[in-house]
Amino acid sequence: MSTTTLKRLPSTPRPFRLPLGGDRFLLALSIVCGLLALLAVFGPLLAPYPPAQTDILAAGQGPTGAHLLGTDSLGRDILSRLLAGARLSFAGPGIIVLVSSVLGTAVAVTSAWIGGAFDSAVKRVLNVVFAVPGILVAVLAVALFGRGFTALVIALSLIYTPYVARVVRSVAATERRRPYIEALQLAGLSGWRICTRHILRNVLPIVLAQATIGFGSALMDFGAMSFLGLGVQPPSAEWGLMVSDGRSEILDGALQQSLWAGTMIVVTVVCFNILGARISSKIGAKR
């Protein structure tokens, strides 16, 4: 029996395709998240002022015709900083999710394919990692490698990898036990080809759902670390850093910087988390 014939067997499951058009709420969430992503890409180009431009005479002002969302304590336009900060606020979590998804999926598929003692060891290691608070690991990593964007992204990528691996591993293990895998082995296909062409293809929807939820969580953690002064450093514009910078202004009655930056974080996290949960429910119903 040839490989071509095996690929046409009805026992080989087809890749799951998410029916966005059949769920208006899911479609609306996808559009909102897409617009937020576009904001991160083109936001700096839409900013009415340079994000680092100061105007002491306009410091701490509320919304005006010249500054639609007001200014901070240094007279910097808050709208411009929100738009410019969207790029860093999305780039960090985006890289974190990409790296952790690739590493976690590779570990999960490899563990499920080899099985036996190796799979048991991987499960035990993942359980041990879950016992350690992720934010503590991030703080220690930043303390060792220094503050800034790069160190924080590396630290959070390593923290998120076990979460992806644990979720994807269970799905990959189920695929590993399906009859079509045994048929492909009998046909002489290599383990690498079976994993990359079949198992990986069928776990990708789970990876997508986990990455969507993980993006919201990563954005929140990334902003929290910047808020603590361990991530992006001034004078860069980043939403978590803007919330931190606005703390001293709240006592003077100027809520606008922390309020708007915090609102952007909350809206983005909620949208991506709900989208990821909705995708997960669709995948569960399909399976």
CSV table of C-alpha atoms in Angstrom, one decimal:
chain,number,residue,atom,x,y,z
A,1,MET,CA,0.0,0.0,0.0
A,2,SER,CA,1.5,3.3,-1.0
A,3,THR,CA,1.8,6.5,1.0
A,4,THR,CA,-0.5,8.3,-1.3
A,5,THR,CA,-3.2,5.7,-0.7
A,6,LEU,CA,-2.8,6.0,3.0
A,7,LYS,CA,-3.3,9.7,2.9
A,8,ARG,CA,-6.7,9.2,1.3
A,9,LEU,CA,-7.9,6.7,3.9
A,10,PRO,CA,-11.0,8.0,5.8
A,11,SER,CA,-9.4,6.9,9.1
A,12,THR,CA,-6.8,9.7,8.7
A,13,PRO,CA,-8.5,12.8,10.3
A,14,ARG,CA,-8.5,16.0,8.4
A,15,PRO,CA,-7.1,19.2,9.8
A,16,PHE,CA,-9.7,21.2,11.8
A,17,ARG,CA,-10.8,24.4,10.2
A,18,LEU,CA,-12.4,27.0,12.5
A,19,PRO,CA,-15.8,28.1,11.1
A,20,LEU,CA,-15.4,31.8,11.8
A,21,GLY,CA,-18.3,32.7,9.6
A,22,GLY,CA,-20.7,30.5,11.5
A,23,ASP,CA,-20.2,32.2,14.9
A,24,ARG,CA,-20.8,35.9,14.8
A,25,PHE,CA,-19.5,36.5,18.3
A,26,LEU,CA,-16.3,34.7,17.4
A,27,LEU,CA,-16.0,36.6,14.2
A,28,ALA,CA,-16.5,39.9,16.0
A,29,LEU,CA,-13.8,39.0,18.6
A,30,SER,CA,-11.4,38.1,15.8
A,31,ILE,CA,-12.0,41.5,14.1
A,32,VAL,CA,-11.4,43.4,17.4
A,33,CYS,CA,-8.2,41.5,18.1
A,34,GLY,CA,-7.1,42.0,14.5
A,35,LEU,CA,-7.7,45.8,14.9
A,36,LEU,CA,-5.7,45.8,18.1
A,37,ALA,CA,-2.9,44.1,16.3
A,38,LEU,CA,-3.1,46.6,13.4
A,39,LEU,CA,-2.9,49.3,16.0
A,40,ALA,CA,0.3,47.9,17.3
A,41,VAL,CA,1.8,47.8,13.8
A,42,PHE,CA,0.7,51.2,12.6
A,43,GLY,CA,0.1,53.0,15.9
A,44,PRO,CA,3.4,54.9,15.9
A,45,LEU,CA,2.6,56.2,12.5
A,46,LEU,CA,-0.8,57.5,13.7
A,47,ALA,CA,0.6,59.3,16.7
A,48,PRO,CA,-0.1,63.1,16.5
A,49,TYR,CA,3.1,63.9,18.4
A,50,PRO,CA,6.5,62.2,19.0
A,51,PRO,CA,5.9,60.0,22.1
A,52,ALA,CA,9.0,61.4,23.9
A,53,GLN,CA,8.2,65.1,23.1
A,54,THR,CA,7.8,67.1,26.3
A,55,ASP,CA,5.9,70.4,26.8
A,56,ILE,CA,6.3,71.6,30.4
A,57,LEU,CA,3.7,74.4,29.8
A,58,ALA,CA,1.1,71.7,29.1
A,59,ALA,CA,2.1,69.2,31.8
A,60,GLY,CA,-0.7,67.4,33.6
A,61,GLN,CA,-3.5,68.7,31.5
A,62,GLY,CA,-6.8,66.9,31.0
A,63,PRO,CA,-8.3,66.3,27.5
A,64,THR,CA,-8.1,69.3,25.3
A,65,GLY,CA,-8.3,70.0,21.5
A,66,ALA,CA,-4.6,69.8,21.2
A,67,HIS,CA,-4.3,66.7,23.4
A,68,LEU,CA,-7.4,64.5,23.1
A,69,LEU,CA,-6.5,62.3,26.1
A,70,GLY,CA,-4.5,64.8,28.0
A,71,THR,CA,-0.8,64.9,28.9
A,72,ASP,CA,1.4,63.4,31.6
A,73,SER,CA,3.5,65.2,34.2
A,74,LEU,CA,6.2,66.0,31.6
A,75,GLY,CA,3.7,67.3,29.1
A,76,ARG,CA,3.9,64.3,26.8
A,77,ASP,CA,0.8,63.5,24.8
A,78,ILE,CA,-0.9,60.5,26.3
A,79,LEU,CA,-2.6,59.5,23.0
A,80,SER,CA,0.7,59.5,21.2
A,81,ARG,CA,2.3,57.4,23.9
A,82,LEU,CA,-0.6,54.9,23.9
A,83,LEU,CA,-0.3,54.5,20.1
A,84,ALA,CA,3.5,54.2,20.1
A,85,GLY,CA,3.5,52.0,23.2
A,86,ALA,CA,1.1,49.5,21.5
A,87,ARG,CA,4.0,48.2,19.4
A,88,LEU,CA,6.2,47.2,22.4
A,89,SER,CA,3.2,46.0,24.4
A,90,PHE,CA,2.3,43.6,21.6
A,91,ALA,CA,5.8,42.8,20.4
A,92,GLY,CA,6.9,41.4,23.7
A,93,PRO,CA,4.0,39.0,24.3
A,94,GLY,CA,3.9,38.1,20.6
A,95,ILE,CA,7.6,36.9,20.7
A,96,ILE,CA,6.9,35.1,24.1
A,97,VAL,CA,3.9,33.2,22.7
A,98,LEU,CA,5.7,32.3,19.4
A,99,VAL,CA,8.8,31.0,21.2
A,100,SER,CA,6.9,29.2,23.9
A,101,SER,CA,4.5,27.6,21.4
A,102,VAL,CA,7.3,26.3,19.2
A,103,LEU,CA,9.3,24.9,22.1
A,104,GLY,CA,6.3,23.6,24.0
A,105,THR,CA,4.8,21.9,20.9
A,106,ALA,CA,8.1,20.3,20.1
A,107,VAL,CA,8.5,18.9,23.6
A,108,ALA,CA,4.9,17.7,23.6
A,109,VAL,CA,5.0,15.9,20.3
A,110,THR,CA,8.4,14.4,21.0
A,111,SER,CA,7.2,13.1,24.4
A,112,ALA,CA,4.0,11.7,23.0
A,113,TRP,CA,5.8,9.9,20.2
A,114,ILE,CA,8.6,8.4,22.2
A,115,GLY,CA,6.3,7.5,25.2
A,116,GLY,CA,7.4,5.2,27.9
A,117,ALA,CA,10.0,6.3,30.5
A,118,PHE,CA,10.8,9.5,28.6
A,119,ASP,CA,7.1,10.6,28.5
A,120,SER,CA,6.8,9.9,32.3
A,121,ALA,CA,10.0,11.9,33.0
A,122,VAL,CA,8.6,14.8,30.9
A,123,LYS,CA,5.3,14.8,32.8
A,124,ARG,CA,7.2,14.8,36.2
A,125,VAL,CA,9.4,17.7,35.1
A,126,LEU,CA,6.3,19.7,34.0
A,127,ASN,CA,4.6,19.0,37.3
A,128,VAL,CA,7.6,20.3,39.2
A,129,VAL,CA,7.8,23.4,37.0
A,130,PHE,CA,4.1,24.2,37.7
A,131,ALA,CA,4.9,24.2,41.5
A,132,VAL,CA,7.2,27.3,41.0
A,133,PRO,CA,5.4,30.7,40.6
A,134,GLY,CA,6.2,32.0,37.2
A,135,ILE,CA,6.4,35.6,38.2
A,136,LEU,CA,9.1,34.6,40.7
A,137,VAL,CA,11.2,32.9,38.0
A,138,ALA,CA,10.8,36.0,35.8
A,139,VAL,CA,12.0,38.3,38.6
A,140,LEU,CA,15.0,36.1,39.3
A,141,ALA,CA,15.9,35.9,35.6
A,142,VAL,CA,15.7,39.6,35.2
A,143,ALA,CA,17.8,40.0,38.3
A,144,LEU,CA,20.5,37.7,36.8
A,145,PHE,CA,20.5,39.0,33.2
A,146,GLY,CA,19.5,42.6,33.7
A,147,ARG,CA,16.4,44.7,33.1
A,148,GLY,CA,15.0,45.5,29.7
A,149,PHE,CA,13.0,44.1,26.8
A,150,THR,CA,15.2,41.2,25.8
A,151,ALA,CA,15.8,39.7,29.2
A,152,LEU,CA,12.1,39.9,30.1
A,153,VAL,CA,11.1,38.2,26.8
A,154,ILE,CA,13.5,35.4,27.3
A,155,ALA,CA,12.4,34.8,30.9
A,156,LEU,CA,8.7,34.8,30.1
A,157,SER,CA,9.2,32.6,27.1
A,158,LEU,CA,10.8,29.9,29.2
A,159,ILE,CA,8.1,30.2,31.8
A,160,TYR,CA,5.2,29.8,29.3
A,161,THR,CA,6.8,26.8,27.5
A,162,PRO,CA,5.8,24.2,30.1
A,163,TYR,CA,2.2,25.4,30.0
A,164,VAL,CA,2.0,24.9,26.3
A,165,ALA,CA,3.8,21.6,26.5
A,166,ARG,CA,1.4,20.2,29.1
A,167,VAL,CA,-1.8,21.1,27.2
A,168,VAL,CA,-0.5,20.0,23.8
A,169,ARG,CA,1.0,16.8,25.1
A,170,SER,CA,-2.3,15.3,26.1
A,171,VAL,CA,-3.7,15.9,22.6
A,172,ALA,CA,-0.6,14.6,20.9
A,173,ALA,CA,-0.7,11.5,23.0
A,174,THR,CA,-4.3,10.9,21.9
A,175,GLU,CA,-3.3,11.3,18.3
A,176,ARG,CA,-0.4,8.9,18.8
A,177,ARG,CA,-2.7,6.1,19.7
A,178,ARG,CA,-5.0,6.5,16.7
A,179,PRO,CA,-5.2,3.6,14.2
A,180,TYR,CA,-4.0,5.7,11.3
A,181,ILE,CA,-0.7,6.3,13.0
A,182,GLU,CA,-0.1,2.5,13.1
A,183,ALA,CA,-1.1,2.3,9.5
A,184,LEU,CA,1.4,4.9,8.5
A,185,GLN,CA,4.2,3.1,10.5
A,186,LEU,CA,3.3,-0.1,8.7
A,187,ALA,CA,3.6,1.7,5.4
A,188,GLY,CA,7.2,2.6,6.3
A,189,LEU,CA,6.9,6.3,7.0
A,190,SER,CA,9.6,7.7,9.4
A,191,GLY,CA,8.7,9.0,12.8
A,192,TRP,CA,9.8,12.5,11.8
A,193,ARG,CA,7.4,12.5,8.9
A,194,ILE,CA,4.5,11.1,10.8
A,195,CYS,CA,5.0,13.7,13.6
A,196,THR,CA,5.4,16.7,11.3
A,197,ARG,CA,2.9,15.8,8.6
A,198,HIS,CA,0.1,14.2,10.7
A,199,ILE,CA,0.4,14.5,14.5
A,200,LEU,CA,1.6,18.1,14.4
A,201,ARG,CA,-1.0,19.1,11.8
A,202,ASN,CA,-3.8,17.7,14.0
A,203,VAL,CA,-2.7,19.4,17.2
A,204,LEU,CA,-2.2,22.8,15.6
A,205,PRO,CA,-5.8,24.0,16.5
A,206,ILE,CA,-5.0,23.3,20.2
A,207,VAL,CA,-1.8,25.2,19.8
A,208,LEU,CA,-3.7,28.1,18.2
A,209,ALA,CA,-6.2,28.3,21.0
A,210,GLN,CA,-3.5,28.0,23.7
A,211,ALA,CA,-1.4,30.8,21.9
A,212,THR,CA,-4.4,33.1,21.8
A,213,ILE,CA,-5.1,32.7,25.5
A,214,GLY,CA,-1.4,32.8,26.3
A,215,PHE,CA,-1.0,36.1,24.4
A,216,GLY,CA,-3.5,37.8,26.8
A,217,SER,CA,-1.7,36.4,29.9
A,218,ALA,CA,1.7,37.2,28.5
A,219,LEU,CA,0.6,40.8,27.8
A,220,MET,CA,-0.6,41.1,31.4
A,221,ASP,CA,2.7,39.6,32.8
A,222,PHE,CA,4.8,41.7,30.5
A,223,GLY,CA,3.0,44.9,31.6
A,224,ALA,CA,3.3,43.8,35.3
A,225,MET,CA,7.0,43.4,35.0
A,226,SER,CA,7.4,46.8,33.3
A,227,PHE,CA,5.2,48.3,36.1
A,228,LEU,CA,7.6,46.9,38.6
A,229,GLY,CA,10.5,48.5,36.8
A,230,LEU,CA,12.0,45.2,35.6
A,231,GLY,CA,10.9,45.3,32.0
A,232,VAL,CA,10.9,48.1,29.4
A,233,GLN,CA,12.7,51.2,30.8
A,234,PRO,CA,11.9,54.9,30.5
A,235,PRO,CA,11.6,56.9,28.3
A,236,SER,CA,10.2,54.2,26.1
A,237,ALA,CA,6.4,54.1,25.8
A,238,GLU,CA,4.8,50.9,27.0
A,239,TRP,CA,1.4,50.4,28.6
A,240,GLY,CA,2.6,48.8,31.8
A,241,LEU,CA,5.3,51.4,32.2
A,242,MET,CA,2.7,54.2,31.6
A,243,VAL,CA,0.6,52.8,34.4
A,244,SER,CA,3.6,52.9,36.7
A,245,ASP,CA,4.6,56.5,35.6
A,246,GLY,CA,1.0,57.6,36.2
A,247,ARG,CA,1.0,56.6,39.9
A,248,SER,CA,2.5,59.8,41.1
A,249,GLU,CA,0.1,61.8,39.0
A,250,ILE,CA,-3.0,60.2,40.6
A,251,LEU,CA,-2.3,62.1,43.9
A,252,ASP,CA,-2.5,65.4,41.9
A,253,GLY,CA,-5.9,64.4,40.4
A,254,ALA,CA,-4.5,63.5,37.0
A,255,LEU,CA,-5.8,60.0,36.4
A,256,GLN,CA,-5.6,60.0,32.6
A,257,GLN,CA,-2.2,58.3,32.0
A,258,SER,CA,-2.8,55.3,34.3
A,259,LEU,CA,-6.4,55.1,33.4
A,260,TRP,CA,-6.0,55.0,29.7
A,261,ALA,CA,-3.0,52.7,29.7
A,262,GLY,CA,-4.7,50.3,32.2
A,263,THR,CA,-7.9,50.3,30.1
A,264,MET,CA,-5.9,49.3,27.0
A,265,ILE,CA,-4.3,46.4,28.9
A,266,VAL,CA,-7.6,45.2,30.3
A,267,VAL,CA,-9.5,45.4,27.0
A,268,THR,CA,-6.7,43.6,25.1
A,269,VAL,CA,-6.3,40.8,27.7
A,270,VAL,CA,-10.1,40.3,27.9
A,271,CYS,CA,-10.6,40.2,24.2
A,272,PHE,CA,-7.8,37.7,23.6
A,273,ASN,CA,-8.7,35.5,26.5
A,274,ILE,CA,-12.4,35.3,25.4
A,275,LEU,CA,-11.3,34.6,21.8
A,276,GLY,CA,-9.0,31.8,22.9
A,277,ALA,CA,-11.7,30.3,25.1
A,278,ARG,CA,-14.2,30.5,22.3
A,279,ILE,CA,-11.8,28.8,19.9
A,280,SER,CA,-11.1,26.1,22.5
A,281,SER,CA,-14.8,25.4,22.9
A,282,LYS,CA,-15.2,25.1,19.1
A,283,ILE,CA,-12.3,22.7,18.9
A,284,GLY,CA,-13.8,20.6,21.8
A,285,ALA,CA,-17.2,20.5,20.1
A,286,LYS,CA,-15.6,19.5,16.8
A,287,ARG,CA,-13.6,16.7,18.4
